GROMACS .gro file of C-alpha atoms in nm:
model
  176
    1MET     CA    1   0.000   0.000   0.000
    2LYS     CA    2   0.292   0.234   0.076
    3PHE     CA    3   0.407   0.191  -0.285
    4PHE     CA    4   0.077   0.304  -0.429
    5LYS     CA    5   0.051   0.601  -0.195
    6PHE     CA    6   0.396   0.698  -0.311
    7ILE     CA    7   0.301   0.656  -0.677
    8LEU     CA    8  -0.005   0.873  -0.613
    9LEU     CA    9   0.215   1.146  -0.464
   10LEU     CA   10   0.454   1.119  -0.755
   11MET     CA   11   0.170   1.146  -1.005
   12ILE     CA   12   0.027   1.454  -0.840
   13CYS     CA   13   0.362   1.631  -0.836
   14ALA     CA   14   0.497   1.526  -1.172
   15MET     CA   15   0.182   1.573  -1.374
   16ASN     CA   16   0.210   1.944  -1.300
   17ALA     CA   17   0.494   1.949  -1.551
   18TYR     CA   18   0.398   2.061  -1.899
   19SER     CA   19   0.383   1.785  -2.156
   20GLU     CA   20   0.414   1.878  -2.521
   21ASN     CA   21   0.135   1.635  -2.613
   22TYR     CA   22  -0.125   1.768  -2.370
   23THR     CA   23  -0.288   2.099  -2.284
   24ASN     CA   24  -0.289   2.225  -1.926
   25GLU     CA   25  -0.655   2.121  -1.896
   26GLU     CA   26  -0.576   1.770  -2.018
   27ILE     CA   27  -0.289   1.747  -1.769
   28LYS     CA   28  -0.530   1.842  -1.490
   29GLU     CA   29  -0.774   1.572  -1.600
   30ILE     CA   30  -0.497   1.312  -1.621
   31LYS     CA   31  -0.376   1.407  -1.274
   32GLN     CA   32  -0.725   1.362  -1.130
   33ALA     CA   33  -0.763   1.029  -1.309
   34MET     CA   34  -0.426   0.906  -1.179
   35ILE     CA   35  -0.541   0.970  -0.824
   36ARG     CA   36  -0.846   0.753  -0.886
   37ALA     CA   37  -0.642   0.491  -1.076
   38VAL     CA   38  -0.446   0.394  -0.767
   39GLU     CA   39  -0.759   0.230  -0.623
   40SER     CA   40  -0.974   0.183  -0.933
   41PRO     CA   41  -0.903  -0.083  -1.196
   42ALA     CA   42  -1.161   0.076  -1.429
   43THR     CA   43  -0.991   0.415  -1.409
   44THR     CA   44  -0.650   0.254  -1.458
   45ASP     CA   45  -0.774   0.080  -1.772
   46SER     CA   46  -0.949   0.385  -1.917
   47LEU     CA   47  -0.654   0.617  -1.850
   48TYR     CA   48  -0.418   0.359  -1.994
   49MET     CA   49  -0.629   0.339  -2.311
   50ALA     CA   50  -0.642   0.720  -2.336
   51LEU     CA   51  -0.267   0.767  -2.295
   52THR     CA   52  -0.174   0.483  -2.529
   53SER     CA   53  -0.404   0.614  -2.802
   54LYS     CA   54  -0.194   0.928  -2.850
   55LYS     CA   55   0.048   0.922  -3.141
   56SER     CA   56   0.414   0.967  -3.049
   57PRO     CA   57   0.386   1.036  -2.674
   58ASN     CA   58   0.687   1.200  -2.517
   59ALA     CA   59   0.913   1.013  -2.275
   60LEU     CA   60   0.736   1.136  -1.962
   61VAL     CA   61   0.398   1.018  -2.090
   62ILE     CA   62   0.555   0.684  -2.184
   63ALA     CA   63   0.679   0.657  -1.825
   64TYR     CA   64   0.328   0.723  -1.697
   65ILE     CA   65   0.199   0.449  -1.925
   66GLY     CA   66   0.458   0.220  -1.766
   67THR     CA   67   0.340   0.323  -1.422
   68LEU     CA   68  -0.019   0.248  -1.521
   69GLU     CA   69   0.093  -0.096  -1.635
   70ALA     CA   70   0.235  -0.149  -1.285
   71LEU     CA   71  -0.103  -0.043  -1.145
   72LYS     CA   72  -0.269  -0.295  -1.375
   73ALA     CA   73  -0.052  -0.558  -1.206
   74LYS     CA   74  -0.167  -0.433  -0.867
   75HIS     CA   75  -0.532  -0.459  -0.969
   76SER     CA   76  -0.504  -0.805  -1.124
   77TRP     CA   77  -0.595  -1.111  -0.918
   78ASN     CA   78  -0.430  -1.355  -1.159
   79PRO     CA   79  -0.060  -1.419  -1.078
   80TYR     CA   80   0.021  -1.475  -1.446
   81ASN     CA   81  -0.132  -1.138  -1.539
   82LYS     CA   82   0.049  -0.969  -1.251
   83LEU     CA   83   0.383  -1.092  -1.387
   84LYS     CA   84   0.287  -1.003  -1.743
   85PHE     CA   85   0.192  -0.645  -1.647
   86VAL     CA   86   0.504  -0.593  -1.435
   87GLY     CA   87   0.720  -0.717  -1.721
   88GLN     CA   88   0.537  -0.493  -1.966
   89SER     CA   89   0.575  -0.201  -1.725
   90GLN     CA   90   0.952  -0.252  -1.710
   91LYS     CA   91   0.982  -0.261  -2.091
   92THR     CA   92   0.776   0.058  -2.122
   93LEU     CA   93   0.980   0.234  -1.855
   94GLN     CA   94   1.302   0.121  -2.027
   95ASN     CA   95   1.171   0.279  -2.348
   96ALA     CA   96   1.109   0.606  -2.161
   97VAL     CA   97   1.459   0.595  -2.008
   98GLU     CA   98   1.614   0.537  -2.350
   99LYS     CA   99   1.430   0.843  -2.487
  100GLU     CA  100   1.531   1.066  -2.194
  101PRO     CA  101   1.809   0.900  -1.993
  102HIS     CA  102   1.870   1.209  -1.780
  103ASN     CA  103   1.508   1.276  -1.680
  104ILE     CA  104   1.493   1.252  -1.302
  105GLU     CA  105   1.117   1.186  -1.296
  106ILE     CA  106   1.140   0.894  -1.536
  107ARG     CA  107   1.436   0.742  -1.353
  108PHE     CA  108   1.254   0.784  -1.026
  109MET     CA  109   0.935   0.616  -1.150
  110ARG     CA  110   1.134   0.314  -1.259
  111PHE     CA  111   1.336   0.310  -0.937
  112SER     CA  112   1.025   0.324  -0.718
  113ILE     CA  113   0.845   0.047  -0.904
  114GLN     CA  114   1.152  -0.176  -0.899
  115HIS     CA  115   1.207  -0.098  -0.531
  116PHE     CA  116   0.868  -0.249  -0.447
  117THR     CA  117   0.894  -0.542  -0.689
  118PRO     CA  118   1.029  -0.859  -0.525
  119ALA     CA  119   1.389  -0.907  -0.640
  120PHE     CA  120   1.342  -1.279  -0.706
  121LEU     CA  121   1.114  -1.191  -0.999
  122GLY     CA  122   1.411  -1.041  -1.184
  123PHE     CA  123   1.251  -0.701  -1.249
  124SER     CA  124   1.479  -0.500  -1.023
  125LYS     CA  125   1.798  -0.497  -1.227
  126GLU     CA  126   1.823  -0.121  -1.282
  127LEU     CA  127   1.786  -0.013  -0.919
  128ASP     CA  128   2.154   0.067  -0.872
  129LEU     CA  129   2.183   0.236  -1.211
  130ASP     CA  130   1.877   0.453  -1.146
  131ARG     CA  131   1.992   0.537  -0.792
  132LYS     CA  132   2.327   0.657  -0.923
  133GLU     CA  133   2.166   0.861  -1.200
  134ILE     CA  134   1.914   1.021  -0.964
  135VAL     CA  135   2.188   1.121  -0.719
  136LYS     CA  136   2.405   1.251  -1.006
  137LEU     CA  137   2.115   1.462  -1.138
  138LEU     CA  138   2.045   1.597  -0.790
  139LYS     CA  139   2.413   1.689  -0.747
  140LYS     CA  140   2.406   1.874  -1.079
  141LYS     CA  141   2.067   2.027  -0.992
  142SER     CA  142   1.944   1.897  -1.325
  143PHE     CA  143   1.572   1.865  -1.253
  144GLY     CA  144   1.416   1.938  -1.591
  145LEU     CA  145   1.053   2.034  -1.536
  146ALA     CA  146   1.035   1.877  -1.190
  147ASP     CA  147   0.932   2.125  -0.924
  148ALA     CA  148   1.077   2.165  -0.575
  149THR     CA  149   0.804   1.953  -0.413
  150LEU     CA  150   0.873   1.659  -0.641
  151ILE     CA  151   1.249   1.688  -0.588
  152SER     CA  152   1.199   1.689  -0.212
  153ASN     CA  153   0.969   1.385  -0.235
  154ILE     CA  154   1.221   1.202  -0.450
  155ALA     CA  155   1.496   1.271  -0.196
  156LYS     CA  156   1.276   1.155   0.095
  157PHE     CA  157   1.181   0.836  -0.084
  158MET     CA  158   1.541   0.760  -0.176
  159ILE     CA  159   1.648   0.807   0.186
  160ASP     CA  160   1.362   0.589   0.312
  161SER     CA  161   1.442   0.318   0.056
  162LYS     CA  162   1.761   0.232   0.248
  163ARG     CA  163   1.927   0.162  -0.087
  164CYS     CA  164   2.166   0.458  -0.079
  165SER     CA  165   2.529   0.488   0.023
  166PRO     CA  166   2.643   0.730   0.295
  167ALA     CA  167   2.772   0.964   0.021
  168ASP     CA  168   2.433   0.947  -0.153
  169LEU     CA  169   2.257   1.030   0.173
  170ILE     CA  170   2.457   1.352   0.212
  171VAL     CA  171   2.338   1.469  -0.130
  172LEU     CA  172   1.979   1.354  -0.072
  173LYS     CA  173   1.947   1.517   0.270
  174SER     CA  174   2.026   1.856   0.119
  175PHE     CA  175   1.697   1.839  -0.073
  176VAL     CA  176   1.469   1.738   0.214
   0.00000   0.00000   0.00000
């Protein structure tokens, strides 16, 4: 449950960023739908369909599609479907990372999903890579469109994840 509350917080903060494929009003509607999607399979499915119907979504929207795929796994009762959706989510998030490898929001979405995915499933291979990139971007103050609230929430989550080195913690604590 902590994971999905975190995802909800991430969605609220990050969807404030302007996306070239969406108007401000559409962003507001997506943000409201993402809040409902955390607990609603129907909303998850409808938002997923809406976002995937757009031609050539940008990397951030692709990352949100990947996050919705992770929510589809959460909402599924069938273990096979859960694994299928988590695997699909990781491929989609990898696509987003390849399009924008230095986007802190995208890296963070993948890190957070992999953090909560059991390691024995084999879907947590980029945790260390994403952690290093997030800390590097924080050091450089390279936040892109991420606002101060999102950056602070990323730093808090990274600290709470207990996956960071002492040197990482020094950087992260400066943003809390």
